[in-house]
């Protein structure tokens, strides 16, 4: 072989080796998928013990995952919960009180389309972009209707969904689009296109398309379902699959079945492309189920969406990451959606210490057993005069119309035995620590009319221990 041929062969070998190293290096950086349901009941999944709500794909996923038994959201309603999730910060710290946008607000503060996730705050997508990730949000945004709050200006590379908080699962007619423009389905920025099929199915197809398009480099997919939020609309073929239920519960179960199928489609797409072993997938929900609106069942927890009882703020959570965590197991210390940003950032190769203002922790060393202590000493919740603090196994609830209540959640997760009169020193201690945390917060940028606080207390009392048919 001549010298030129040998040199040429050597260049080919070196080039091939370099490409292999590059590809292998890319493969080591995991993809990240967040499957996020909307207003689901704590009990309303097969893997949560409810045989009347068939979720075969999520059940199989649970058998390969770490199940977080005490996983909390930062708010008991949709929008603020998402604000805490996306920023990794208590949303009250930047004035995003526990009220949805736009909503029925008081005359003071921001109103209408002026309300949204404050511009200038970084999101998960903002942080992952410099680490080489392409990001997409599919589905419900609910972080403000104005253009300046748009996902493409909040770090995401792609968007297919709607800006508002709830809409029909079927195509909107012209009157619906005119009356609620934030409900229109939008691709990218300003390109509106109504799907011709059931929305949950469309979201699954779009998620799989994004995965295929980005299979060769790291991606972050935020699949933000509007299922199973009202309106309760299900496909006839899914309703036919539900036995033993009627009314709202039957519709809820059918909608959950469709969402489960969508999750399965995404998980199968990862597997077909050989990406599942190196993809961090989380499934969770935005807040407790609204028993009054949709007959969601939060058994065995007390309370519902919009209050700080366990049923309003504690949600199912499954984490699967074959490259970094062992399979079927559970984790029992309190964790939070605040932890998802630092966990994703660490998995992507970043140092969570650089995350500005983060209130969460990287859960990977805790879930793997590398760190044995609790991830959080304290967790907080606040909506106007109402508030709650979880410290260790103790939880204090503060109300505007009655004395504070105290529970030991480890011994009494249903919050049935109020221990406030037995442990007055603990009440004073936690009350003070909750107030000290509140002193670090911004004033709310908007608030509901005061009359709605009274309705919130009435709702809490009515559905405190009410469980629909299973």
Coordinates of C-alpha atoms in Angstrom, one line a residue:
X1 CA 0.0 0.0 0.0
X2 CA 1.4 3.4 -1.0
X3 CA 2.1 6.2 1.5
X4 CA -0.8 8.3 0.3
X5 CA -3.2 5.3 0.6
X6 CA -1.9 4.6 4.1
X7 CA -2.3 8.2 5.1
X8 CA -5.8 8.3 3.6
X9 CA -6.8 5.1 5.5
X10 CA -5.4 6.5 8.7
X11 CA -7.5 9.7 8.2
X12 CA -10.6 7.6 7.6
X13 CA -9.9 5.6 10.8
X14 CA -9.3 8.7 12.9
X15 CA -12.4 10.4 11.5
X16 CA -14.5 7.3 12.1
X17 CA -13.2 7.0 15.7
X18 CA -13.9 10.7 16.3
X19 CA -17.4 10.4 15.0
X20 CA -18.0 7.3 17.2
X21 CA -16.7 9.2 20.3
X22 CA -19.0 12.1 19.5
X23 CA -22.0 10.0 19.0
X24 CA -21.3 8.0 22.2
X25 CA -20.8 11.3 24.0
X26 CA -24.1 12.5 22.8
X27 CA -25.8 9.3 23.8
X28 CA -24.5 9.7 27.3
X29 CA -26.5 12.9 27.8
X30 CA -30.1 11.7 28.6
X31 CA -33.3 12.8 27.0
X32 CA -35.9 14.2 29.4
X33 CA -39.6 13.6 29.1
X34 CA -42.2 15.1 31.5
X35 CA -45.7 13.6 31.2
X36 CA -48.0 16.0 33.1
X37 CA -51.7 15.3 33.7
X38 CA -54.3 17.9 34.7
X39 CA -56.7 17.7 37.7
X40 CA -56.4 13.9 38.1
X41 CA -57.6 12.4 41.3
X42 CA -54.9 10.9 43.6
X43 CA -56.7 7.5 43.5
X44 CA -57.7 7.5 39.8
X45 CA -55.0 5.3 38.3
X46 CA -54.6 1.6 38.2
X47 CA -51.1 1.8 39.8
X48 CA -52.8 3.7 42.7
X49 CA -55.0 0.8 43.4
X50 CA -58.1 1.8 41.4
X51 CA -59.2 -1.1 39.2
X52 CA -62.1 0.9 37.8
X53 CA -59.8 3.3 36.1
X54 CA -57.7 1.1 33.7
X55 CA -54.3 2.6 33.0
X56 CA -52.3 -0.4 31.6
X57 CA -49.5 1.6 30.1
X58 CA -48.8 3.7 33.2
X59 CA -49.2 0.6 35.4
X60 CA -46.4 -1.1 33.4
X61 CA -44.4 2.1 33.6
X62 CA -44.9 2.1 37.4
X63 CA -43.4 -1.4 37.6
X64 CA -40.2 0.0 36.1
X65 CA -40.1 3.3 38.1
X66 CA -39.3 4.8 41.4
X67 CA -42.7 5.8 42.9
X68 CA -42.5 8.9 45.1
X69 CA -45.1 8.2 47.8
X70 CA -45.2 11.8 49.2
X71 CA -44.8 14.0 46.2
X72 CA -46.1 17.5 46.5
X73 CA -47.0 20.4 44.1
X74 CA -46.4 24.0 45.0
X75 CA -50.0 25.1 44.6
X76 CA -53.4 23.5 44.7
X77 CA -54.5 24.9 41.4
X78 CA -53.2 24.6 37.9
X79 CA -51.4 27.8 36.9
X80 CA -49.4 28.6 40.0
X81 CA -48.5 24.9 40.2
X82 CA -47.0 25.1 36.7
X83 CA -45.2 28.3 37.6
X84 CA -43.4 26.6 40.5
X85 CA -42.6 23.6 38.3
X86 CA -41.2 25.5 35.4
X87 CA -39.0 27.8 37.5
X88 CA -38.0 25.5 40.4
X89 CA -39.0 28.3 42.7
X90 CA -41.9 28.9 45.1
X91 CA -44.1 31.0 42.8
X92 CA -45.1 33.3 45.7
X93 CA -41.5 34.5 45.6
X94 CA -42.2 36.3 42.4
X95 CA -45.7 37.3 43.2
X96 CA -47.6 34.5 41.4
X97 CA -50.0 33.9 44.2
X98 CA -52.2 30.7 44.2
X99 CA -54.6 32.1 41.6
X100 CA -55.1 31.0 38.0
X101 CA -54.7 33.5 35.2
X102 CA -56.6 35.4 34.0
X103 CA -59.5 34.4 36.3
X104 CA -62.0 36.7 38.2
X105 CA -59.6 39.1 39.9
X106 CA -59.9 42.1 42.3
X107 CA -59.6 45.6 40.8
X108 CA -56.1 46.0 42.3
X109 CA -53.1 44.5 40.7
X110 CA -52.6 43.1 37.2
X111 CA -55.7 41.8 35.3
X112 CA -56.6 40.0 32.2
X113 CA -53.8 39.3 29.7
X114 CA -51.4 41.3 31.8
X115 CA -51.2 38.4 34.1
X116 CA -48.6 35.7 33.5
X117 CA -45.2 34.2 34.4
X118 CA -43.1 37.3 34.9
X119 CA -40.8 38.0 32.0
X120 CA -37.1 37.6 32.9
X121 CA -37.5 34.4 35.0
X122 CA -35.7 31.4 33.6
X123 CA -37.6 28.1 32.9
X124 CA -36.4 24.5 32.7
X125 CA -36.1 25.0 28.9
X126 CA -34.0 28.2 29.4
X127 CA -31.6 26.3 31.6
X128 CA -31.3 23.2 29.4
X129 CA -30.7 25.1 26.2
X130 CA -27.0 25.9 26.9
X131 CA -26.5 22.2 27.7
X132 CA -27.4 21.3 24.1
X133 CA -31.1 20.5 24.5
X134 CA -34.0 21.2 22.2
X135 CA -37.2 21.7 24.1
X136 CA -40.9 21.5 23.2
X137 CA -44.1 22.1 25.2
X138 CA -47.2 20.3 23.9
X139 CA -50.7 21.0 25.3
X140 CA -51.7 23.4 28.0
X141 CA -49.5 26.4 28.7
X142 CA -51.5 28.5 31.2
X143 CA -48.6 30.9 31.9
X144 CA -50.3 34.0 30.4
X145 CA -52.1 34.8 27.2
X146 CA -50.1 37.8 26.1
X147 CA -47.4 37.3 23.4
X148 CA -44.6 38.2 25.8
X149 CA -45.5 35.1 27.9
X150 CA -45.4 32.8 24.9
X151 CA -43.5 29.5 25.3
X152 CA -41.1 30.4 22.4
X153 CA -40.0 33.4 24.5
X154 CA -39.6 31.2 27.6
X155 CA -36.8 29.0 26.3
X156 CA -38.8 26.5 24.3
X157 CA -37.9 25.8 20.7
X158 CA -41.3 24.4 19.7
X159 CA -44.9 24.8 20.9
X160 CA -48.1 23.0 19.9
X161 CA -50.9 23.7 22.2
X162 CA -53.1 26.4 23.6
X163 CA -52.3 29.4 25.8
X164 CA -55.2 29.1 28.2
X165 CA -56.1 26.8 31.0
X166 CA -58.9 24.6 29.7
X167 CA -60.7 23.9 26.4
X168 CA -62.8 21.3 24.6
X169 CA -61.1 18.1 23.5
X170 CA -62.9 18.4 20.2
X171 CA -62.3 21.1 17.5
X172 CA -63.6 24.5 18.4
X173 CA -66.2 26.2 16.2
X174 CA -65.8 29.8 15.1
X175 CA -67.9 31.2 18.0
X176 CA -65.8 29.4 20.5
X177 CA -62.5 30.6 19.0
X178 CA -63.9 34.2 18.9
X179 CA -65.1 34.2 22.5
X180 CA -61.9 32.5 23.9
X181 CA -59.0 33.1 21.6
X182 CA -56.6 31.7 24.2
X183 CA -58.2 28.3 23.6
X184 CA -57.2 28.1 20.0
X185 CA -54.6 25.5 19.1
X186 CA -51.4 27.1 18.0
X187 CA -48.3 25.8 16.3
X188 CA -45.2 27.8 16.9
X189 CA -46.1 31.5 17.2
X190 CA -49.3 32.8 15.7
X191 CA -50.1 29.8 13.5
X192 CA -53.5 28.6 14.6
X193 CA -54.8 25.2 13.5
X194 CA -57.7 23.2 15.0
X195 CA -57.0 19.5 15.1
X196 CA -59.7 17.3 13.5
X197 CA -59.4 14.5 16.1
X198 CA -59.6 14.0 19.9
X199 CA -57.1 16.3 21.4
X200 CA -55.3 13.8 23.7
X201 CA -54.6 11.6 20.7
X202 CA -53.3 14.5 18.7
X203 CA -50.9 15.5 21.5
X204 CA -49.5 11.9 21.6
X205 CA -48.9 12.0 17.8
X206 CA -47.2 15.4 18.1
X207 CA -45.0 14.2 20.9
X208 CA -43.8 11.2 18.9
X209 CA -43.1 13.4 16.0
X210 CA -40.9 15.6 18.1
X211 CA -39.0 12.6 19.5
X212 CA -38.4 11.2 16.0
X213 CA -37.2 14.6 14.8
X214 CA -34.7 14.9 17.7
X215 CA -33.6 11.3 18.2
X216 CA -30.0 12.1 17.4
X217 CA -29.4 14.8 20.0
X218 CA -30.7 15.6 23.5
X219 CA -34.2 16.8 24.0
X220 CA -36.7 17.9 26.7
X221 CA -40.3 17.2 26.1
X222 CA -42.9 18.8 28.3
X223 CA -46.2 17.0 27.4
X224 CA -48.7 19.1 29.3
X225 CA -52.0 17.3 29.0
X226 CA -55.3 19.1 29.5
X227 CA -56.7 15.7 30.4
X228 CA -58.5 15.1 32.7
X229 CA -59.6 18.7 33.3
X230 CA -63.1 19.7 32.5
X231 CA -65.0 19.7 30.2
X232 CA -65.6 16.0 30.7
X233 CA -65.5 14.8 27.1
X234 CA -64.5 11.3 26.1
X235 CA -64.4 9.2 22.9
X236 CA -67.3 6.7 22.5
X237 CA -64.9 3.8 22.1
X238 CA -63.2 4.7 25.4
X239 CA -66.5 5.0 27.2
X240 CA -67.3 1.5 26.0
X241 CA -64.2 0.2 27.7
X242 CA -65.3 1.4 31.2
X243 CA -67.4 -1.0 33.3
X244 CA -69.1 -0.5 36.6
X245 CA -69.1 3.3 36.6
X246 CA -71.6 6.0 35.5
X247 CA -72.0 9.7 35.0
X248 CA -68.9 11.9 35.7
X249 CA -66.9 8.9 37.0
X250 CA -67.4 7.0 33.8
X251 CA -66.3 10.0 31.6
X252 CA -63.3 10.6 33.9
X253 CA -62.2 7.0 33.6
X254 CA -62.6 7.1 29.8
X255 CA -60.6 10.3 29.6
X256 CA -57.9 8.8 31.8
X257 CA -57.8 5.7 29.5
X258 CA -57.1 8.0 26.5
X259 CA -54.4 9.8 28.4
X260 CA -52.8 6.5 29.5
X261 CA -52.8 5.4 25.8
X262 CA -51.1 8.6 24.8
X263 CA -48.4 8.1 27.5
X264 CA -48.0 4.5 26.2
X265 CA -47.6 5.8 22.7
X266 CA -44.8 8.1 23.8
X267 CA -43.1 5.4 25.9
X268 CA -43.3 3.0 23.0
X269 CA -41.8 5.5 20.6
X270 CA -38.8 5.9 22.9
X271 CA -38.3 2.2 23.0
X272 CA -38.7 1.7 19.2
X273 CA -35.9 4.3 18.6
X274 CA -33.7 2.7 21.3
X275 CA -33.9 5.8 23.5
X276 CA -35.7 4.5 26.5
X277 CA -32.7 3.3 28.4
X278 CA -31.1 6.7 28.4
X279 CA -34.2 8.8 28.9
X280 CA -35.4 10.3 32.2
X281 CA -39.2 10.1 32.2
X282 CA -41.4 11.6 34.9
X283 CA -45.1 11.2 35.2
X284 CA -47.0 13.4 37.6
X285 CA -50.1 15.6 38.0
X286 CA -50.5 19.4 38.6
X287 CA -52.8 19.4 41.7
X288 CA -55.4 17.4 43.6
X289 CA -58.6 16.3 41.8
X290 CA -61.6 18.7 41.9
X291 CA -64.2 16.3 43.4
X292 CA -67.0 18.9 43.0
X293 CA -66.3 19.7 39.3
X294 CA -65.3 16.3 37.9
X295 CA -66.0 13.7 40.7
X296 CA -62.2 13.1 40.9
X297 CA -61.3 10.7 43.8
X298 CA -58.4 11.6 46.0
X299 CA -58.8 8.6 48.3
X300 CA -57.3 8.0 50.9
X301 CA -56.4 11.7 51.2
X302 CA -58.7 14.4 52.5
X303 CA -59.5 17.5 50.6
X304 CA -59.6 18.5 46.9
X305 CA -58.1 20.9 44.4
X306 CA -57.8 24.5 45.7
X307 CA -57.1 23.7 49.4
X308 CA -54.0 22.7 51.3
X309 CA -55.2 19.4 52.7
X310 CA -53.2 16.4 51.4
X311 CA -55.8 15.8 48.7
X312 CA -55.2 19.2 47.2
X313 CA -51.4 19.3 47.1
X314 CA -50.2 15.7 47.1
X315 CA -50.1 13.9 43.7
X316 CA -48.8 10.6 42.2
X317 CA -45.3 10.7 40.8
X318 CA -43.3 8.0 38.9
X319 CA -39.7 8.4 37.8
X320 CA -38.0 6.1 35.4
X321 CA -34.3 6.5 34.5
X322 CA -32.7 3.2 33.6
X323 CA -29.3 4.8 33.1
X324 CA -29.3 6.2 36.6
X325 CA -31.8 4.5 38.8
X326 CA -32.8 1.0 39.6
X327 CA -36.3 -0.3 38.6
X328 CA -39.4 -0.9 40.7
X329 CA -39.0 0.8 44.1
X330 CA -40.6 3.5 46.2
X331 CA -39.3 6.6 48.0
X332 CA -41.2 7.8 51.1
X333 CA -39.7 11.2 52.1
X334 CA -41.5 14.3 51.0
X335 CA -40.4 15.6 47.6
X336 CA -41.8 18.4 45.4
X337 CA -42.2 19.6 41.8
X338 CA -39.6 22.2 42.9
X339 CA -37.1 19.3 42.6
X340 CA -37.7 18.5 38.9
X341 CA -35.7 21.4 37.5
X342 CA -32.5 20.7 39.5
X343 CA -33.0 17.0 38.9
X344 CA -33.3 17.5 35.1
X345 CA -30.4 19.9 35.1
X346 CA -28.1 17.6 37.0
X347 CA -29.0 14.6 34.7
X348 CA -28.2 16.9 31.7
X349 CA -24.7 17.4 33.1
X350 CA -25.2 20.8 34.8
X351 CA -24.4 21.9 38.3
X352 CA -27.7 22.7 40.2
X353 CA -25.8 25.1 42.4
X354 CA -25.9 27.6 39.5
X355 CA -29.7 27.6 39.3
X356 CA -30.7 31.1 40.4
X357 CA -33.1 31.1 43.3
X358 CA -33.8 27.4 43.1
X359 CA -35.9 26.0 46.0
X360 CA -35.5 22.4 44.9
X361 CA -32.9 19.8 45.1
X362 CA -31.4 17.2 42.7
X363 CA -33.3 14.1 43.6
X364 CA -31.1 11.5 41.8
X365 CA -28.7 10.9 44.8
X366 CA -31.7 10.6 47.1
X367 CA -33.6 8.2 44.9
X368 CA -30.5 6.1 44.3
X369 CA -29.8 5.8 48.0
X370 CA -26.5 7.7 47.8
X371 CA -28.0 10.3 50.2
X372 CA -30.0 8.9 53.1
X373 CA -31.4 12.0 54.8
X374 CA -34.6 13.9 53.8
X375 CA -34.4 16.1 50.7
X376 CA -36.4 18.9 52.4
X377 CA -36.6 19.9 56.0
X378 CA -39.6 22.1 55.3
X379 CA -42.1 22.6 52.5
X380 CA -44.5 25.6 52.3
X381 CA -47.8 26.6 50.7
X382 CA -49.7 29.9 50.7
X383 CA -52.8 31.5 49.3
X384 CA -53.7 34.9 50.9
X385 CA -54.5 34.2 54.6
X386 CA -54.4 30.4 54.1
X387 CA -51.1 28.7 54.4
X388 CA -49.4 25.4 55.3
X389 CA -46.0 24.1 56.4
X390 CA -44.8 20.5 56.3
X391 CA -41.8 20.0 58.6
X392 CA -40.7 16.4 59.1
X393 CA -43.8 14.5 59.7
X394 CA -45.7 17.5 61.1
X395 CA -48.0 19.6 59.1
X396 CA -49.7 22.8 60.2
X397 CA -52.6 24.4 58.3
X398 CA -53.5 28.0 58.9
X399 CA -57.0 29.2 58.0
X400 CA -58.7 32.7 57.9
X401 CA -61.9 31.6 59.7
X402 CA -60.8 29.1 62.4
X403 CA -57.8 28.1 64.6
X404 CA -54.8 26.4 63.0
X405 CA -54.8 22.6 62.7
X406 CA -51.9 20.2 63.3
X407 CA -51.4 16.7 61.9
X408 CA -48.7 14.0 62.0
X409 CA -48.8 13.0 58.3
X410 CA -46.8 9.8 58.8
X411 CA -49.3 8.5 61.3
X412 CA -52.4 10.2 59.9
X413 CA -52.2 10.9 56.2
X414 CA -56.0 11.4 56.0
X415 CA -55.7 14.4 58.4
X416 CA -58.5 13.1 60.7
X417 CA -57.0 13.7 64.1
X418 CA -56.2 17.4 64.8
X419 CA -53.3 17.5 67.3
X420 CA -53.2 21.2 67.8
X421 CA -54.6 21.2 71.3
X422 CA -52.3 18.4 72.3
X423 CA -49.1 20.1 71.0
X424 CA -49.5 23.8 71.4
X425 CA -45.7 24.4 71.4
X426 CA -45.5 22.7 68.0
X427 CA -48.3 24.9 66.7
X428 CA -46.5 28.1 67.8
X429 CA -43.2 26.9 66.4
X430 CA -44.6 26.0 62.9
X431 CA -46.8 29.1 62.8
X432 CA -43.8 31.2 63.4
X433 CA -41.7 29.4 60.7
X434 CA -44.5 29.7 58.2
X435 CA -44.6 33.5 58.9
X436 CA -40.9 33.8 58.6
X437 CA -41.0 32.2 55.2
X438 CA -43.8 34.6 54.1
X439 CA -41.6 37.6 55.0
X440 CA -39.3 36.6 52.2
X441 CA -42.1 36.7 49.6
X442 CA -43.2 39.3 47.1
X443 CA -46.6 40.8 47.4
X444 CA -49.1 39.0 45.1
X445 CA -49.3 40.6 41.6
X446 CA -53.0 39.7 41.5
X447 CA -55.7 38.2 43.8
X448 CA -59.2 36.9 43.6
X449 CA -62.1 38.9 44.9
X450 CA -62.3 38.3 48.6
X451 CA -65.7 36.6 48.3
X452 CA -64.0 33.6 46.7
X453 CA -62.0 32.9 49.9
X454 CA -65.2 32.2 51.7
X455 CA -66.3 29.9 48.9
X456 CA -63.0 28.1 49.1
X457 CA -63.5 27.4 52.8
X458 CA -67.1 26.1 52.2
X459 CA -65.8 23.9 49.5
X460 CA -63.0 22.5 51.7
X461 CA -65.5 21.6 54.5
X462 CA -68.0 20.0 52.1
X463 CA -65.5 17.7 50.4
X464 CA -63.0 17.2 53.2
X465 CA -63.7 13.5 53.6
X466 CA -66.0 12.9 50.6
X467 CA -65.0 10.2 48.2
X468 CA -66.9 9.4 45.0
X469 CA -67.6 5.9 43.8
X470 CA -64.4 4.1 43.1

